[in-house]
PDB file of C-alpha atoms in Angstrom:
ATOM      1  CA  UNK G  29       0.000   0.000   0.000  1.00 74.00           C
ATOM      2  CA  UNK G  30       1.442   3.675  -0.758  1.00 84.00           C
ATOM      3  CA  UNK G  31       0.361   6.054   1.785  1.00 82.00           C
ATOM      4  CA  UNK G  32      -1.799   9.011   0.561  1.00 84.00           C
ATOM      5  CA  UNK G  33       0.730  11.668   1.416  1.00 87.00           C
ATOM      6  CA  UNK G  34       3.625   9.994  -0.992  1.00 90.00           C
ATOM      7  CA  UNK G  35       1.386  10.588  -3.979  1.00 92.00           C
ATOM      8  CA  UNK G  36       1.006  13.935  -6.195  1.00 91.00           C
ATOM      9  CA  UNK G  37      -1.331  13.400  -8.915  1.00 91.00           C
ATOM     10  CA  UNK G  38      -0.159  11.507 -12.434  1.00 92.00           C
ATOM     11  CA  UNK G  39       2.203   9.065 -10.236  1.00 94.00           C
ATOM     12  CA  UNK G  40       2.299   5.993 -11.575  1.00 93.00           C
ATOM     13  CA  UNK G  41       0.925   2.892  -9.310  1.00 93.00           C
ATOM     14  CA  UNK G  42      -0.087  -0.482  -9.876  1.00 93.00           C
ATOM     15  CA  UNK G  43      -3.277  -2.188 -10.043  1.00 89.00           C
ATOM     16  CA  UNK G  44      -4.471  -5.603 -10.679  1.00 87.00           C
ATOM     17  CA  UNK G  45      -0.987  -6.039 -12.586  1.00 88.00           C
ATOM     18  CA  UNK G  46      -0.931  -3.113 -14.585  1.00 88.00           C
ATOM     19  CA  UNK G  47      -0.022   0.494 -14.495  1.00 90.00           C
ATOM     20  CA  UNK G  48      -2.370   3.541 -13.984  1.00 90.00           C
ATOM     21  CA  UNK G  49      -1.779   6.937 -13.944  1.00 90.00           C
ATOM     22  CA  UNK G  50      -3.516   8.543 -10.513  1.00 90.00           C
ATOM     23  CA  UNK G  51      -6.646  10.839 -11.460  1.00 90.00           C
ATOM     24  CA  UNK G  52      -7.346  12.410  -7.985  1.00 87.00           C
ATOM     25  CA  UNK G  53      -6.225  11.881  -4.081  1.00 87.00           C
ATOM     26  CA  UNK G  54      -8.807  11.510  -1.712  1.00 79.00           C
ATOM     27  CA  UNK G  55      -8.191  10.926   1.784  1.00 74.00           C
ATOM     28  CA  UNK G  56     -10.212   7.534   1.674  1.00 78.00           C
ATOM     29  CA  UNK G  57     -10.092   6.433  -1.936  1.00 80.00           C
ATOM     30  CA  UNK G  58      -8.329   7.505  -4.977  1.00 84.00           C
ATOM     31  CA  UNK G  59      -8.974   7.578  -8.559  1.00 78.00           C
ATOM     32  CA  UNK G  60      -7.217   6.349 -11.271  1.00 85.00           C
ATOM     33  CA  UNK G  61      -7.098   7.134 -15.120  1.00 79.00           C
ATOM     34  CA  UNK G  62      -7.883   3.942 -17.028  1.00 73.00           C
ATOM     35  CA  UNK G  63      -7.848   3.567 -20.877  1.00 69.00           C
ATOM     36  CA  UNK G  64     -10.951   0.684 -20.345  1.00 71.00           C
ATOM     37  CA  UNK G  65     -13.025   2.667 -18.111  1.00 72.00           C
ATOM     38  CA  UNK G  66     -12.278   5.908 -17.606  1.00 74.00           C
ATOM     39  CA  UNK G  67     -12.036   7.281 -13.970  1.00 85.00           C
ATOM     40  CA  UNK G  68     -12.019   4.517 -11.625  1.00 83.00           C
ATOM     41  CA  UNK G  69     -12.198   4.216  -7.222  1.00 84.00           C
ATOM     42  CA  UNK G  70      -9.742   2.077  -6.132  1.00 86.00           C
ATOM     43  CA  UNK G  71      -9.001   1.705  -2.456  1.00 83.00           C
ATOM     44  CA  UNK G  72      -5.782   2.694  -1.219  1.00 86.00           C
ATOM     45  CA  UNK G  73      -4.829  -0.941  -0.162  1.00 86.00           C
ATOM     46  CA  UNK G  74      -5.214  -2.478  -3.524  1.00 87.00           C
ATOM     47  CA  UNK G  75      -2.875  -0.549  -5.270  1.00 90.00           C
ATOM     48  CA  UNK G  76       1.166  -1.158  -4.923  1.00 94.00           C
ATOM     49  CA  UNK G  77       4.129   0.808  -5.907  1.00 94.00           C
ATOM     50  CA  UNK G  78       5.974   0.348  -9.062  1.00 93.00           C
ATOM     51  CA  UNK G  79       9.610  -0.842  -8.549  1.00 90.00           C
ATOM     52  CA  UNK G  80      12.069   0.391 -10.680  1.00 86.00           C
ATOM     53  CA  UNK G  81      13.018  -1.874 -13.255  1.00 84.00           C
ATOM     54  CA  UNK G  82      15.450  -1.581 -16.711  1.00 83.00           C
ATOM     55  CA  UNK G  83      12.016  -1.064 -18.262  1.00 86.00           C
ATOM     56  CA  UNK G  84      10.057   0.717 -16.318  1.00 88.00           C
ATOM     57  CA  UNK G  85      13.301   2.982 -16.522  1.00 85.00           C
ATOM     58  CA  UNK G  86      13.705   3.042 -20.359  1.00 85.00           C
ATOM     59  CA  UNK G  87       9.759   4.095 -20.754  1.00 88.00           C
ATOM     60  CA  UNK G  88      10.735   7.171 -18.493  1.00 86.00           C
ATOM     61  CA  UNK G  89      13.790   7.970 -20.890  1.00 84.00           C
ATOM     62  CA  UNK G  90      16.160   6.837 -19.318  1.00 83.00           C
ATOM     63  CA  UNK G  91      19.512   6.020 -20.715  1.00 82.00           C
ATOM     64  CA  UNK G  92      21.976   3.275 -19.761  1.00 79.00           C
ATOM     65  CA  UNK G  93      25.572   4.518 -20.219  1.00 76.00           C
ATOM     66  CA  UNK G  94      27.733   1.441 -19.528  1.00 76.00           C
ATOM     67  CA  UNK G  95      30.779   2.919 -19.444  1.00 75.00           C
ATOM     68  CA  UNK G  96      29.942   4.962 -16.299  1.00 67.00           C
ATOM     69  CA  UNK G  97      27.582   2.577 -14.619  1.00 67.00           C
ATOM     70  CA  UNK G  98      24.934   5.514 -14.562  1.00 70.00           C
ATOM     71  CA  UNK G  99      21.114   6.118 -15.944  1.00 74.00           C
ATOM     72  CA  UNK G 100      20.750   9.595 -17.481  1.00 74.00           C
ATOM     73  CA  UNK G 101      17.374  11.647 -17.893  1.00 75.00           C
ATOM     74  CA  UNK G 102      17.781  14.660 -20.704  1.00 68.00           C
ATOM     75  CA  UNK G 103      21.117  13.816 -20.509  1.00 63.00           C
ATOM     76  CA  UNK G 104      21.916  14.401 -16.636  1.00 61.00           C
ATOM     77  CA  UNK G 105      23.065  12.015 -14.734  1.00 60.00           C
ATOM     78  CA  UNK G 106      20.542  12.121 -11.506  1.00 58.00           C
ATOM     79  CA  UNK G 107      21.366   8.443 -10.134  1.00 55.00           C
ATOM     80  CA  UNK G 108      23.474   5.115 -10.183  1.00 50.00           C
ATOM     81  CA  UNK G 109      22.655   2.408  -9.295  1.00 46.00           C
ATOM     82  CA  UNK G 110      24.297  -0.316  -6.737  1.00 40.00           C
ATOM     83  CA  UNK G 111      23.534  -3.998  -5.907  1.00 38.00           C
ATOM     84  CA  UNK G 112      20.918  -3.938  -8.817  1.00 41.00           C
ATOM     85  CA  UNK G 113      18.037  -1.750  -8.220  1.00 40.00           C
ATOM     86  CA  UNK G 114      17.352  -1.576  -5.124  1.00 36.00           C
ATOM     87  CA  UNK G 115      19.492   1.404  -3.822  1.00 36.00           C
ATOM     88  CA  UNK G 116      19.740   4.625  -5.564  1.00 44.00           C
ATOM     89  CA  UNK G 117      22.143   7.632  -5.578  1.00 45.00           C
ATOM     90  CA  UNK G 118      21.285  11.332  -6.396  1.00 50.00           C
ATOM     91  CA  UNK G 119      24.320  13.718  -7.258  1.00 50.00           C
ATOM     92  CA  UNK G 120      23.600  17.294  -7.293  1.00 50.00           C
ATOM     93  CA  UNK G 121      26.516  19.524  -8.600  1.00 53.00           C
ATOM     94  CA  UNK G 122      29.835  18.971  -7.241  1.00 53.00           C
ATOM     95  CA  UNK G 123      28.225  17.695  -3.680  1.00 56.00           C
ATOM     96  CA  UNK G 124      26.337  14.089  -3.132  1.00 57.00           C
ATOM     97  CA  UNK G 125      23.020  13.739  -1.599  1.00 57.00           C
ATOM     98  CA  UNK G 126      22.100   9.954  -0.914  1.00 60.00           C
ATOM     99  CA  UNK G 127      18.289   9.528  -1.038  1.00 65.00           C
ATOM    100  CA  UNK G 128      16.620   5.549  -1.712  1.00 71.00           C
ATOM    101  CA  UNK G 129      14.559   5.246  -4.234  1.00 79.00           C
ATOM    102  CA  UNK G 130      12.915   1.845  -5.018  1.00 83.00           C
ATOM    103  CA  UNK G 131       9.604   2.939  -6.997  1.00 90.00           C
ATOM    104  CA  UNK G 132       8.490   4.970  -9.298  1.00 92.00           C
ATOM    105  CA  UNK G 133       6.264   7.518  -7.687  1.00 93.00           C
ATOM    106  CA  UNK G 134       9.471   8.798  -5.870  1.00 90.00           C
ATOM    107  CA  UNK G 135      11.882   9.005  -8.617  1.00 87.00           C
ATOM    108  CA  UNK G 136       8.098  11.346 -10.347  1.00 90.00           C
ATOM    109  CA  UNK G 137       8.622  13.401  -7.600  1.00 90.00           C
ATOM    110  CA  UNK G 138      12.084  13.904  -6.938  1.00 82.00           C
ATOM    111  CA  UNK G 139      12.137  14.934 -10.755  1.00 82.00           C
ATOM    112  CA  UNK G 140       9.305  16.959 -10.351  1.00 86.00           C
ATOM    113  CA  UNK G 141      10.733  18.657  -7.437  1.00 82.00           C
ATOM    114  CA  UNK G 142      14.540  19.497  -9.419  1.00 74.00           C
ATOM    115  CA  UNK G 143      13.074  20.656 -12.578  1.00 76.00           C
ATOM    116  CA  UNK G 144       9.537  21.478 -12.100  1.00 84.00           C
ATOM    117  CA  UNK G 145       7.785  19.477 -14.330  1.00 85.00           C
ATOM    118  CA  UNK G 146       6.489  16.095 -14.829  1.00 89.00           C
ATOM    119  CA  UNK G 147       8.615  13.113 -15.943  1.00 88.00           C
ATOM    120  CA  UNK G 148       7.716  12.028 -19.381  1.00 87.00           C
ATOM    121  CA  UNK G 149       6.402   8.452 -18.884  1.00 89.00           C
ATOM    122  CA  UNK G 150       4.844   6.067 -21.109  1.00 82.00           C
ATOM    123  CA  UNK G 151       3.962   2.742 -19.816  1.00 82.00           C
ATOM    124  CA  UNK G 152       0.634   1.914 -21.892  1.00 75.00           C
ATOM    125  CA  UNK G 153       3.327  -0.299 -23.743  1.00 67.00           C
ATOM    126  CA  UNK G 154       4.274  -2.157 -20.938  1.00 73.00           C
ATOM    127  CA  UNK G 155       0.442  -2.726 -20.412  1.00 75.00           C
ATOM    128  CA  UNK G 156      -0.127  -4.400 -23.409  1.00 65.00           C
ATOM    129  CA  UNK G 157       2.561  -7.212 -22.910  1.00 64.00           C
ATOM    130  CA  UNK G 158       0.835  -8.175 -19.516  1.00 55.00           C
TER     131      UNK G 158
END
């Protein structure tokens, strides 16, 4: 379950298996933006934070430089990785500020709190191979 307060809207979450963009935050339910539907109520505990993945990764533009170990967005290097996934690293400048990121949602709003706009996502491909 993602707690209420760790979403902004447009995160990306997951539900029954699949990725939805989040329509409204409501203190008891949101709402999510479906393709199918339209605007569906989910309750809180039945939707589940994306983890990052390679994919998940490459449909936010991301870019694997091997050389330097590092993922790039626009061509800035905002994180490495180490032991696989599962603990990130944000540089800033010339000074290093450690923060863990593990899903999605956070790495949305840690981009949308450096450069003031959203992260350019598309995962409706990643739907269709579910």
């Amino acid at each position: 379950m993602i707690h209420p307060n760790e979403l902004r809207l447009l995160n990306w979450v997951k539900y029954d298996n699949r990725y939805f963009q989040i329509h409204s935050i409501a203190y008891v339910f949101p709402t999510l933006n479906t393709d199918e539907f339209g605007i569906g109520v989910v309750d809180y505990n039945n939707i589940q934070p994306v983890e990052l993945t390679p994919d998940i990764l490459e449909a936010a533009g991301c870019v694997y430089i091997d050389e330097i170990g590092a993922y790039y967005i626009n061509g800035h290097s905002l994180f490495e990785f180490i032991d696989g996934i599962k603990f990130n690293i944000f540089s800033a400048n010339d000074s290093d500020c450690y923060i863990r990121i593990k899903y999605l949602h956070q790495l949305q709003n840690l981009y949308w709190c450096l450069c003031g706009q959203e992260l350019q996502i598309d995962l409706t491909k990643l739907n269709k191979e579910k």
